[in-house]
Coordinates of C-alpha atoms and ligand atoms in Angstrom, one line a residue:
M14 CA -46.8 6.6 -4.3
S15 CA -50.2 5.2 -5.0
E16 CA -52.3 4.2 -2.0
I17 CA -52.2 0.5 -0.9
P18 CA -55.7 -0.9 -0.4
I19 CA -56.6 -2.3 3.0
K20 CA -55.8 -6.0 3.3
R21 CA -58.8 -7.9 4.5
I22 CA -57.7 -10.6 6.9
A23 CA -59.5 -13.8 8.0
I24 CA -58.1 -15.1 11.3
F25 CA -58.8 -18.8 11.7
G26 CA -58.2 -19.4 15.4
S27 CA -58.6 -15.7 16.5
T28 CA -58.9 -16.6 20.2
G29 CA -55.5 -18.4 20.5
S30 CA -52.0 -17.1 21.2
I31 CA -51.3 -16.3 17.5
G32 CA -54.8 -15.1 16.8
T33 CA -54.9 -12.5 19.6
Q34 CA -51.5 -11.2 18.8
A35 CA -52.5 -10.9 15.2
L36 CA -55.5 -8.8 16.3
D37 CA -53.1 -6.5 18.2
V38 CA -51.2 -6.0 15.0
I39 CA -54.4 -5.2 13.1
A40 CA -55.6 -2.9 15.8
A41 CA -52.3 -1.0 15.6
N42 CA -52.6 -0.6 11.8
P43 CA -56.2 0.2 10.9
D44 CA -55.1 1.9 7.7
K45 CA -53.5 -1.3 6.5
F46 CA -55.6 -4.2 7.7
S47 CA -59.1 -5.1 8.6
A48 CA -60.3 -8.2 10.4
E49 CA -63.1 -9.7 8.3
V50 CA -63.4 -13.3 9.6
L51 CA -62.8 -14.5 13.2
T52 CA -63.1 -18.1 14.3
A53 CA -62.9 -19.8 17.7
H54 CA -63.4 -23.4 18.9
S55 CA -65.0 -22.9 22.3
N56 CA -64.0 -19.5 23.7
D57 CA -67.3 -17.8 23.0
E58 CA -66.7 -14.9 25.4
L59 CA -63.5 -13.8 23.8
L60 CA -64.9 -14.3 20.3
I61 CA -67.9 -12.0 21.2
Q62 CA -65.5 -9.3 22.6
Q63 CA -63.4 -9.5 19.5
A64 CA -66.4 -9.3 17.2
L65 CA -67.7 -6.2 19.0
K66 CA -64.3 -4.5 18.8
F67 CA -63.4 -5.4 15.1
N68 CA -66.8 -5.6 13.5
P69 CA -65.9 -8.4 11.1
N70 CA -68.1 -9.7 8.3
V71 CA -68.4 -13.2 9.8
V72 CA -67.6 -15.1 12.9
V73 CA -67.6 -18.9 13.4
I74 CA -67.9 -20.7 16.7
G75 CA -66.7 -24.3 16.3
D76 CA -68.7 -25.7 19.2
E77 CA -72.3 -25.6 17.9
S78 CA -73.8 -25.7 21.5
R79 CA -72.5 -22.1 21.9
Y80 CA -74.1 -20.7 18.7
A81 CA -77.2 -19.2 20.4
K82 CA -75.1 -17.3 22.9
V83 CA -72.8 -15.8 20.2
K84 CA -75.8 -15.0 17.9
Q85 CA -77.6 -13.2 20.7
A86 CA -74.6 -11.2 21.9
L87 CA -74.1 -9.9 18.3
A88 CA -77.8 -9.4 17.5
S89 CA -77.5 -5.7 17.4
T90 CA -74.6 -5.8 14.9
D91 CA -74.5 -6.9 11.3
V92 CA -71.9 -9.6 12.0
K93 CA -72.9 -13.0 10.4
V94 CA -72.6 -15.9 12.9
F95 CA -71.9 -19.5 11.8
A96 CA -71.3 -22.6 13.9
G97 CA -69.7 -26.0 13.5
E98 CA -66.7 -27.5 11.8
K99 CA -68.2 -27.5 8.3
S100 CA -68.8 -23.8 8.5
L101 CA -65.1 -23.2 8.7
E102 CA -64.7 -24.5 5.2
E103 CA -67.7 -22.6 3.9
V104 CA -66.4 -19.4 5.4
A105 CA -62.9 -20.1 4.0
A106 CA -64.5 -20.0 0.5
M107 CA -66.1 -16.6 1.0
D108 CA -65.3 -13.4 -0.9
C109 CA -65.1 -11.1 2.1
Y110 CA -61.4 -11.5 2.7
D111 CA -58.0 -11.5 0.9
L112 CA -55.6 -13.3 3.2
M113 CA -56.1 -16.2 5.7
L114 CA -54.1 -16.3 8.8
A115 CA -54.1 -20.0 9.5
A116 CA -53.8 -20.0 13.3
I117 CA -56.0 -23.0 14.3
V118 CA -53.9 -25.5 16.3
G119 CA -53.4 -29.1 15.0
Y120 CA -54.9 -31.2 12.2
A121 CA -58.2 -29.2 12.5
G122 CA -56.6 -26.4 10.5
L123 CA -55.9 -28.5 7.4
R124 CA -59.3 -28.5 5.7
P125 CA -60.1 -24.8 6.0
T126 CA -56.6 -23.9 4.7
L127 CA -57.0 -26.2 1.7
K128 CA -60.4 -24.6 1.0
A129 CA -58.8 -21.1 1.2
I130 CA -56.0 -22.1 -1.2
S131 CA -58.5 -23.6 -3.7
H132 CA -60.2 -20.2 -3.7
G133 CA -57.0 -18.3 -4.4
K134 CA -56.6 -16.7 -1.0
A135 CA -53.1 -15.8 0.2
I136 CA -52.1 -17.8 3.3
A137 CA -50.1 -16.6 6.3
L138 CA -49.4 -20.0 7.8
A139 CA -48.9 -20.5 11.6
N140 CA -50.5 -23.9 11.6
K141 CA -47.4 -26.1 11.0
E142 CA -49.4 -29.3 11.4
T143 CA -51.0 -28.6 8.0
L144 CA -47.7 -29.0 6.2
V145 CA -46.6 -31.9 8.4
V146 CA -49.7 -33.9 7.5
A147 CA -50.0 -33.1 3.8
G148 CA -47.3 -30.7 2.8
D149 CA -46.9 -32.1 -0.8
I150 CA -50.6 -31.6 -1.6
I151 CA -50.8 -28.1 0.1
M152 CA -47.7 -26.8 -1.7
R153 CA -48.8 -28.3 -5.0
K154 CA -52.3 -26.7 -4.7
A155 CA -50.7 -23.4 -3.7
V156 CA -48.7 -23.4 -6.9
E157 CA -51.7 -24.4 -9.1
N158 CA -53.8 -21.6 -7.6
K159 CA -50.9 -19.1 -7.6
V160 CA -51.3 -18.6 -3.9
P161 CA -48.4 -17.4 -1.7
V162 CA -47.8 -19.4 1.5
I163 CA -46.0 -17.0 3.9
P164 CA -44.7 -18.6 7.1
V165 CA -45.6 -17.2 10.5
D166 CA -43.6 -19.7 12.5
S167 CA -40.6 -17.6 13.8
E168 CA -37.9 -19.9 12.4
H169 CA -39.5 -20.1 9.0
S170 CA -40.2 -16.4 8.9
A171 CA -36.5 -15.9 9.6
I172 CA -35.5 -18.2 6.7
F173 CA -38.1 -16.5 4.4
Q174 CA -36.7 -13.1 5.3
C175 CA -33.1 -14.3 4.7
L176 CA -34.2 -15.5 1.2
V177 CA -35.7 -12.2 0.0
G178 CA -33.6 -11.2 -3.0
E179 CA -31.9 -14.6 -3.3
T180 CA -34.2 -16.3 -5.8
R181 CA -31.3 -17.2 -8.1
N182 CA -28.9 -18.4 -5.4
R183 CA -28.7 -22.0 -4.3
I184 CA -29.1 -22.9 -0.7
E185 CA -26.7 -25.4 0.8
K186 CA -28.6 -25.8 4.0
I187 CA -31.0 -24.2 6.5
I188 CA -30.2 -24.1 10.2
L189 CA -33.2 -24.1 12.4
T190 CA -32.6 -22.7 15.9
A191 CA -34.3 -24.3 18.9
S192 CA -34.5 -22.9 22.4
G193 CA -34.3 -26.4 23.9
G194 CA -37.4 -25.7 26.0
P195 CA -37.7 -25.9 29.8
F196 CA -35.9 -29.2 30.1
L197 CA -32.7 -28.3 28.2
G198 CA -29.8 -30.4 29.6
R199 CA -32.1 -32.8 31.5
K200 CA -31.9 -36.6 31.2
P201 CA -34.6 -39.3 31.1
N202 CA -34.4 -40.0 34.9
Y203 CA -35.6 -36.4 35.4
L204 CA -38.1 -36.2 32.5
V205 CA -40.0 -39.3 33.7
N206 CA -41.3 -37.2 36.7
V207 CA -42.0 -33.9 35.1
K208 CA -45.6 -32.7 35.4
R209 CA -47.9 -30.7 33.1
E210 CA -47.4 -27.4 35.0
H211 CA -43.7 -27.6 34.7
A212 CA -43.7 -28.5 31.0
L213 CA -46.1 -25.6 30.3
Q214 CA -43.4 -23.1 31.6
H215 CA -41.5 -22.2 28.4
P216 CA -38.4 -20.1 29.1
N217 CA -38.6 -17.7 26.1
W218 CA -42.1 -17.8 24.5
T219 CA -45.7 -17.7 25.8
M220 CA -47.8 -19.9 23.4
G221 CA -50.8 -22.2 23.3
A222 CA -50.7 -25.4 25.4
K223 CA -50.0 -27.9 22.6
I224 CA -47.0 -26.1 21.0
T225 CA -45.6 -25.5 24.5
I226 CA -45.6 -29.2 25.3
D227 CA -44.2 -29.9 21.8
S228 CA -41.4 -27.4 22.6
A229 CA -40.6 -29.2 25.8
T230 CA -40.3 -32.6 24.0
L231 CA -38.6 -31.1 21.0
M232 CA -41.3 -32.5 18.8
N233 CA -42.0 -28.9 17.8
K234 CA -38.5 -28.7 16.2
G235 CA -39.2 -32.0 14.4
L236 CA -42.5 -30.7 13.1
E237 CA -40.6 -27.5 12.0
M238 CA -38.0 -29.6 10.0
I239 CA -40.9 -31.1 8.0
E240 CA -42.5 -27.7 7.7
A241 CA -39.2 -26.3 6.3
K242 CA -38.9 -29.2 3.8
W243 CA -42.1 -28.2 2.2
L244 CA -42.0 -24.5 2.5
F245 CA -38.5 -24.2 1.0
N246 CA -38.3 -27.3 -1.1
M247 CA -35.4 -28.7 0.8
K248 CA -34.0 -32.3 1.0
P249 CA -34.0 -33.7 4.5
E250 CA -30.2 -33.6 4.6
Q251 CA -30.2 -29.9 4.0
I252 CA -32.1 -29.2 7.3
Q253 CA -30.1 -28.9 10.5
V254 CA -31.2 -28.1 14.0
V255 CA -29.0 -26.2 16.5
I256 CA -29.9 -25.5 20.1
H257 CA -29.7 -21.8 20.8
A258 CA -31.1 -21.2 24.2
Q259 CA -31.5 -17.4 24.0
S260 CA -33.9 -17.4 21.0
I261 CA -32.3 -14.3 19.5
I262 CA -31.2 -15.8 16.2
H263 CA -34.5 -17.2 14.8
S264 CA -32.9 -19.3 12.1
M265 CA -30.3 -19.2 9.4
V266 CA -29.6 -19.9 5.7
Q267 CA -26.3 -21.1 4.4
F268 CA -25.8 -20.5 0.7
E269 CA -23.5 -22.5 -1.6
D270 CA -20.7 -20.0 -1.2
G271 CA -20.7 -20.8 2.5
S272 CA -22.1 -17.5 3.5
I273 CA -24.7 -17.7 6.4
K274 CA -27.5 -15.2 6.7
A275 CA -29.4 -15.0 10.1
Q276 CA -32.5 -13.1 11.2
M277 CA -32.3 -11.8 14.7
G278 CA -34.5 -10.1 17.3
L279 CA -36.1 -10.6 20.7
P280 CA -38.5 -13.5 20.8
D281 CA -41.8 -11.9 20.0
M282 CA -44.3 -13.5 17.7
K283 CA -45.9 -10.2 16.8
L284 CA -43.0 -9.5 14.4
P285 CA -43.3 -12.6 12.2
I286 CA -47.1 -12.2 12.3
Q287 CA -46.8 -8.6 11.2
Y288 CA -44.3 -9.5 8.5
A289 CA -46.5 -12.2 7.1
L290 CA -49.6 -9.9 7.1
A291 CA -47.8 -7.0 5.5
F292 CA -45.4 -8.9 3.2
P293 CA -43.6 -7.7 1.1
R294 CA -43.6 -4.5 3.2
R295 CA -42.1 -3.9 6.6
I296 CA -44.1 -1.8 9.0
K297 CA -42.7 0.5 11.7
N298 CA -43.7 -0.5 15.2
D299 CA -42.7 0.0 18.8
F300 CA -42.0 -3.7 19.8
P301 CA -39.0 -4.0 22.2
R302 CA -35.7 -4.0 20.4
Y303 CA -32.8 -6.4 20.9
D304 CA -29.9 -4.8 22.7
F305 CA -26.4 -6.4 22.3
K306 CA -25.4 -4.9 25.6
K307 CA -28.1 -6.7 27.5
I308 CA -27.9 -10.2 25.9
N309 CA -24.4 -10.5 24.7
N310 CA -23.7 -14.2 25.0
L311 CA -25.2 -16.3 22.3
S312 CA -24.7 -20.1 22.6
F313 CA -25.1 -23.0 20.2
E314 CA -25.1 -26.7 20.8
E315 CA -26.2 -30.0 19.3
P316 CA -29.7 -31.3 20.3
D317 CA -29.7 -34.3 22.5
I318 CA -31.8 -36.7 20.4
K319 CA -31.1 -39.7 22.7
T320 CA -32.9 -38.0 25.5
F321 CA -35.5 -36.0 23.4
R322 CA -36.4 -39.0 21.2
N323 CA -39.4 -37.2 19.7
L324 CA -36.9 -35.2 17.6
A325 CA -35.3 -38.5 16.4
L326 CA -38.8 -39.9 15.5
A327 CA -39.6 -36.7 13.5
Q328 CA -36.3 -37.0 11.7
E329 CA -37.2 -40.5 10.7
A330 CA -40.6 -39.3 9.5
L331 CA -38.9 -36.5 7.6
H332 CA -36.5 -38.9 5.8
K333 CA -39.1 -41.6 5.1
G334 CA -41.9 -39.3 4.0
G335 CA -45.2 -40.7 2.7
N336 CA -47.9 -40.9 5.3
L337 CA -45.4 -41.3 8.2
P338 CA -45.3 -37.6 9.2
C339 CA -49.1 -37.5 9.1
V340 CA -49.2 -40.7 11.4
M341 CA -46.7 -39.2 13.7
N342 CA -48.5 -35.9 14.0
A343 CA -51.8 -37.7 14.8
A344 CA -50.2 -39.8 17.5
N345 CA -48.5 -36.8 18.9
E346 CA -51.8 -34.8 19.1
I347 CA -53.3 -37.7 21.0
A348 CA -50.3 -38.1 23.3
V349 CA -50.0 -34.4 24.1
Y350 CA -53.7 -34.2 24.9
A351 CA -53.3 -37.2 27.2
F352 CA -50.3 -35.6 28.9
L353 CA -52.2 -32.3 29.4
K354 CA -55.0 -34.3 31.0
N355 CA -52.5 -36.0 33.4
R356 CA -53.3 -39.4 31.9
I357 CA -49.7 -40.3 30.9
N358 CA -46.3 -39.2 31.9
F359 CA -43.8 -37.1 29.8
L360 CA -41.8 -40.0 28.4
D361 CA -44.9 -42.1 27.6
M362 CA -45.7 -39.6 24.9
T363 CA -42.7 -40.8 22.9
D364 CA -43.6 -44.5 23.4
A365 CA -47.1 -43.9 22.1
I366 CA -45.9 -42.0 19.0
E367 CA -43.2 -44.6 18.2
K368 CA -45.6 -47.6 18.5
T369 CA -48.2 -45.8 16.3
M370 CA -45.5 -45.1 13.7
Q371 CA -44.5 -48.7 13.7
N372 CA -48.0 -50.0 13.4
I373 CA -49.9 -47.9 10.8
P374 CA -49.3 -49.3 7.3
F375 CA -46.9 -47.1 5.3
I376 CA -48.1 -45.4 2.1
E377 CA -45.5 -43.9 -0.1
K378 CA -47.6 -41.4 -2.1
P379 CA -50.8 -40.9 -0.3
T380 CA -53.8 -39.2 -1.8
L381 CA -55.6 -36.5 0.3
E382 CA -58.2 -39.1 1.3
E383 CA -55.4 -41.5 2.4
Y384 CA -53.9 -38.7 4.5
F385 CA -57.3 -38.3 6.2
D386 CA -57.6 -42.0 6.7
S387 CA -54.1 -42.3 8.1
D388 CA -54.8 -39.5 10.5
G389 CA -57.9 -41.3 11.7
E390 CA -56.2 -44.7 12.0
A391 CA -53.3 -43.3 13.9
R392 CA -55.5 -41.4 16.3
N393 CA -57.5 -44.5 17.1
F394 CA -54.4 -46.6 17.5
A395 CA -52.7 -44.1 19.8
A396 CA -55.9 -43.6 21.8
D397 CA -56.2 -47.4 22.3
L398 CA -52.6 -47.6 23.4
I399 CA -53.0 -44.9 26.0
K400 CA -56.5 -46.3 26.9
L401 CA -58.2 -42.9 26.4
Ligands
LIG8 P1 -53.8 -21.8 20.8 O1 -54.2 -23.1 21.4 O2 -53.4 -20.7 21.6 O3 -55.0 -21.4 19.9 C1 -55.6 -22.2 19.0 C2 -56.8 -21.6 18.2 O4 -57.4 -22.6 17.4 C3 -57.9 -21.0 19.1 O5 -58.5 -19.9 18.6 C4 -58.9 -22.2 19.2 O6 -60.2 -21.7 19.4 C5 -58.8 -22.8 17.8 N1 -59.1 -24.2 17.7 C6 -58.5 -25.2 18.6 N2 -59.0 -26.4 18.2 C7 -59.8 -26.2 17.2 C8 -60.6 -27.1 16.4 N3 -60.7 -28.4 16.6 N4 -61.4 -26.5 15.4 C9 -61.3 -25.2 15.1 N5 -60.6 -24.3 15.9 C10 -59.8 -24.8 16.9 O7 -52.7 -22.2 19.8 P2 -51.5 -21.2 19.3 O8 -50.3 -21.3 20.2 O9 -52.0 -19.9 18.9 O10 -51.0 -22.0 17.9 C11 -51.8 -22.0 16.7 C12 -50.9 -22.6 15.6 O11 -49.8 -21.7 15.4 C13 -50.3 -24.0 16.0 O12 -50.4 -24.8 14.9 C14 -48.9 -23.7 16.4 O13 -48.0 -24.7 16.2 C15 -48.6 -22.5 15.6 N6 -47.5 -21.6 16.1 C16 -47.8 -21.0 17.3 C17 -46.8 -20.1 17.8 C18 -47.1 -19.4 19.1 O14 -46.2 -18.6 19.5 N7 -48.2 -19.6 19.8 C19 -45.6 -20.0 17.2 C20 -45.4 -20.7 16.0 C21 -46.4 -21.5 15.5
LIG9 MG1 -41.3 -22.0 15.8

C-alpha cells in the first residue's frame, strides 16, 4: 500500500471542548495528522501551551489586546502570530493546511469557514450554527469548490457513517436522537427556577457552555434538525427527533425499504472528531468501548415540545426557511449569553427568541449580505428586549 501523506489540520477554536479533544486525537496519531493552525478567542495561556507543544505554522488570538503576550511567549519559535477577527479569514485562506476543523462556537465561525471553502479546503464541521445561519449558501459553495463537508456533530457523524456505501439508495427519513438534557421529564413550573449551574450539568456529555445550555433547552436538537436538512439534503418532514436518554445510539437512517441503520457507541466526541479528520479511513484507538452487559436498557420517547418550546420554534424555522433560522440563531445566542450571565431566567430565553422571530422581517431567499444583516438586526432586537 502506498504511504498516505500527513493531513495538515487547521483547528479554528482549538482551546474549546472540540478543539482540545481534536488535539488529543492529533497527538495520538502523529504519523497521520499535524496541527498547522490553532486559533483561540481569549484563552491566551492555553493557546501558548498548545503552540509550544504542536509547533503549528500559525496561531491566531481573537482578542487583539492579548497579541503582545502570545507573540512574546512564542518569540523563540517560528510560529507566526496573528490577532483579531479579520485574521481568522486571512489565515483560513493560507496554503499551510489541508483540512479545517470548524470548532469555533456560534455565528463567529461562519466567515472563516466560508473563506476556507472558497479556497478549496476540506471542512470537518463542528460549528452547526454555520449551517443554521446560511446552510444553502455554504452547501452550494462547497459543491462549487468540490469541498467535502464532513460532520463532527455526533448525530450527523452517525448519519454520515450510516450512509457510507448507500449513495444510490433513497432515504425515507433520518432519526436524530436526543439525550433530553438535565431537565428531561421536567415541566415549566420547575424550569422557571433553574439556575445556570444546574443547566450546565449535562448528564452524558461535557461540552462548551453554549451548547450545554442549548442541550438543556432542546434548542440544540432544533439546530441539529436544520443542520441535518442541509448536510443530507432532506425535506423538513424527513427529519424526526427521538429522546434516547442513554446517548448510545447517536442517530439513525431509515431507507425506503423500511430498514433502519444506527451508529452506536459510548458518548465520546473523540470518535466523531477522529472519524471526520481521518475520513474515509477508520483509525484504531483505545477509547472506552460500549458494553451491552453494562448498559442494556435503551429507551426511546417523544420530545415534549410543549415544555421545551425552543424545539418547536426551531421546527417552525426549519419548515419556513429563508432568514428565519438565522434570526432564531442570533436571538438564541443573545438569550443564552444573558442566561449564562444570570440576567434572565431559563424560560425567558424562549420568549426572547419567539418575539425576535416574530419581529424581524422575513426574507425568503436571502443573499449572504442579507443573512449578515438579519443576524445583526435580530441580535439588536433580542438585546433590547432583554435590556442587555
Ligand atoms: P467551546 O466554547 O468549548 O469552544 C469554543 C472555541 O471557539 C474556543 O476555542 C474559543 O476560543 C473560540 N471562540 C469563541 N468565541 C469566538 C469568537 N467570537 N471568535 C473566534 N473564536 C471564538 O465550544 P465547543 O463546545 O467546543 O463547541 C464548538 C462548536 O462545536 C459549537 O458550534 C458546538 O455547537 C459544536 N459542537 C460541540 C460539541 C461538544 O461536544 N462540545 C458537540 C457537537 C457540536
Ligand atoms: Mg450533537
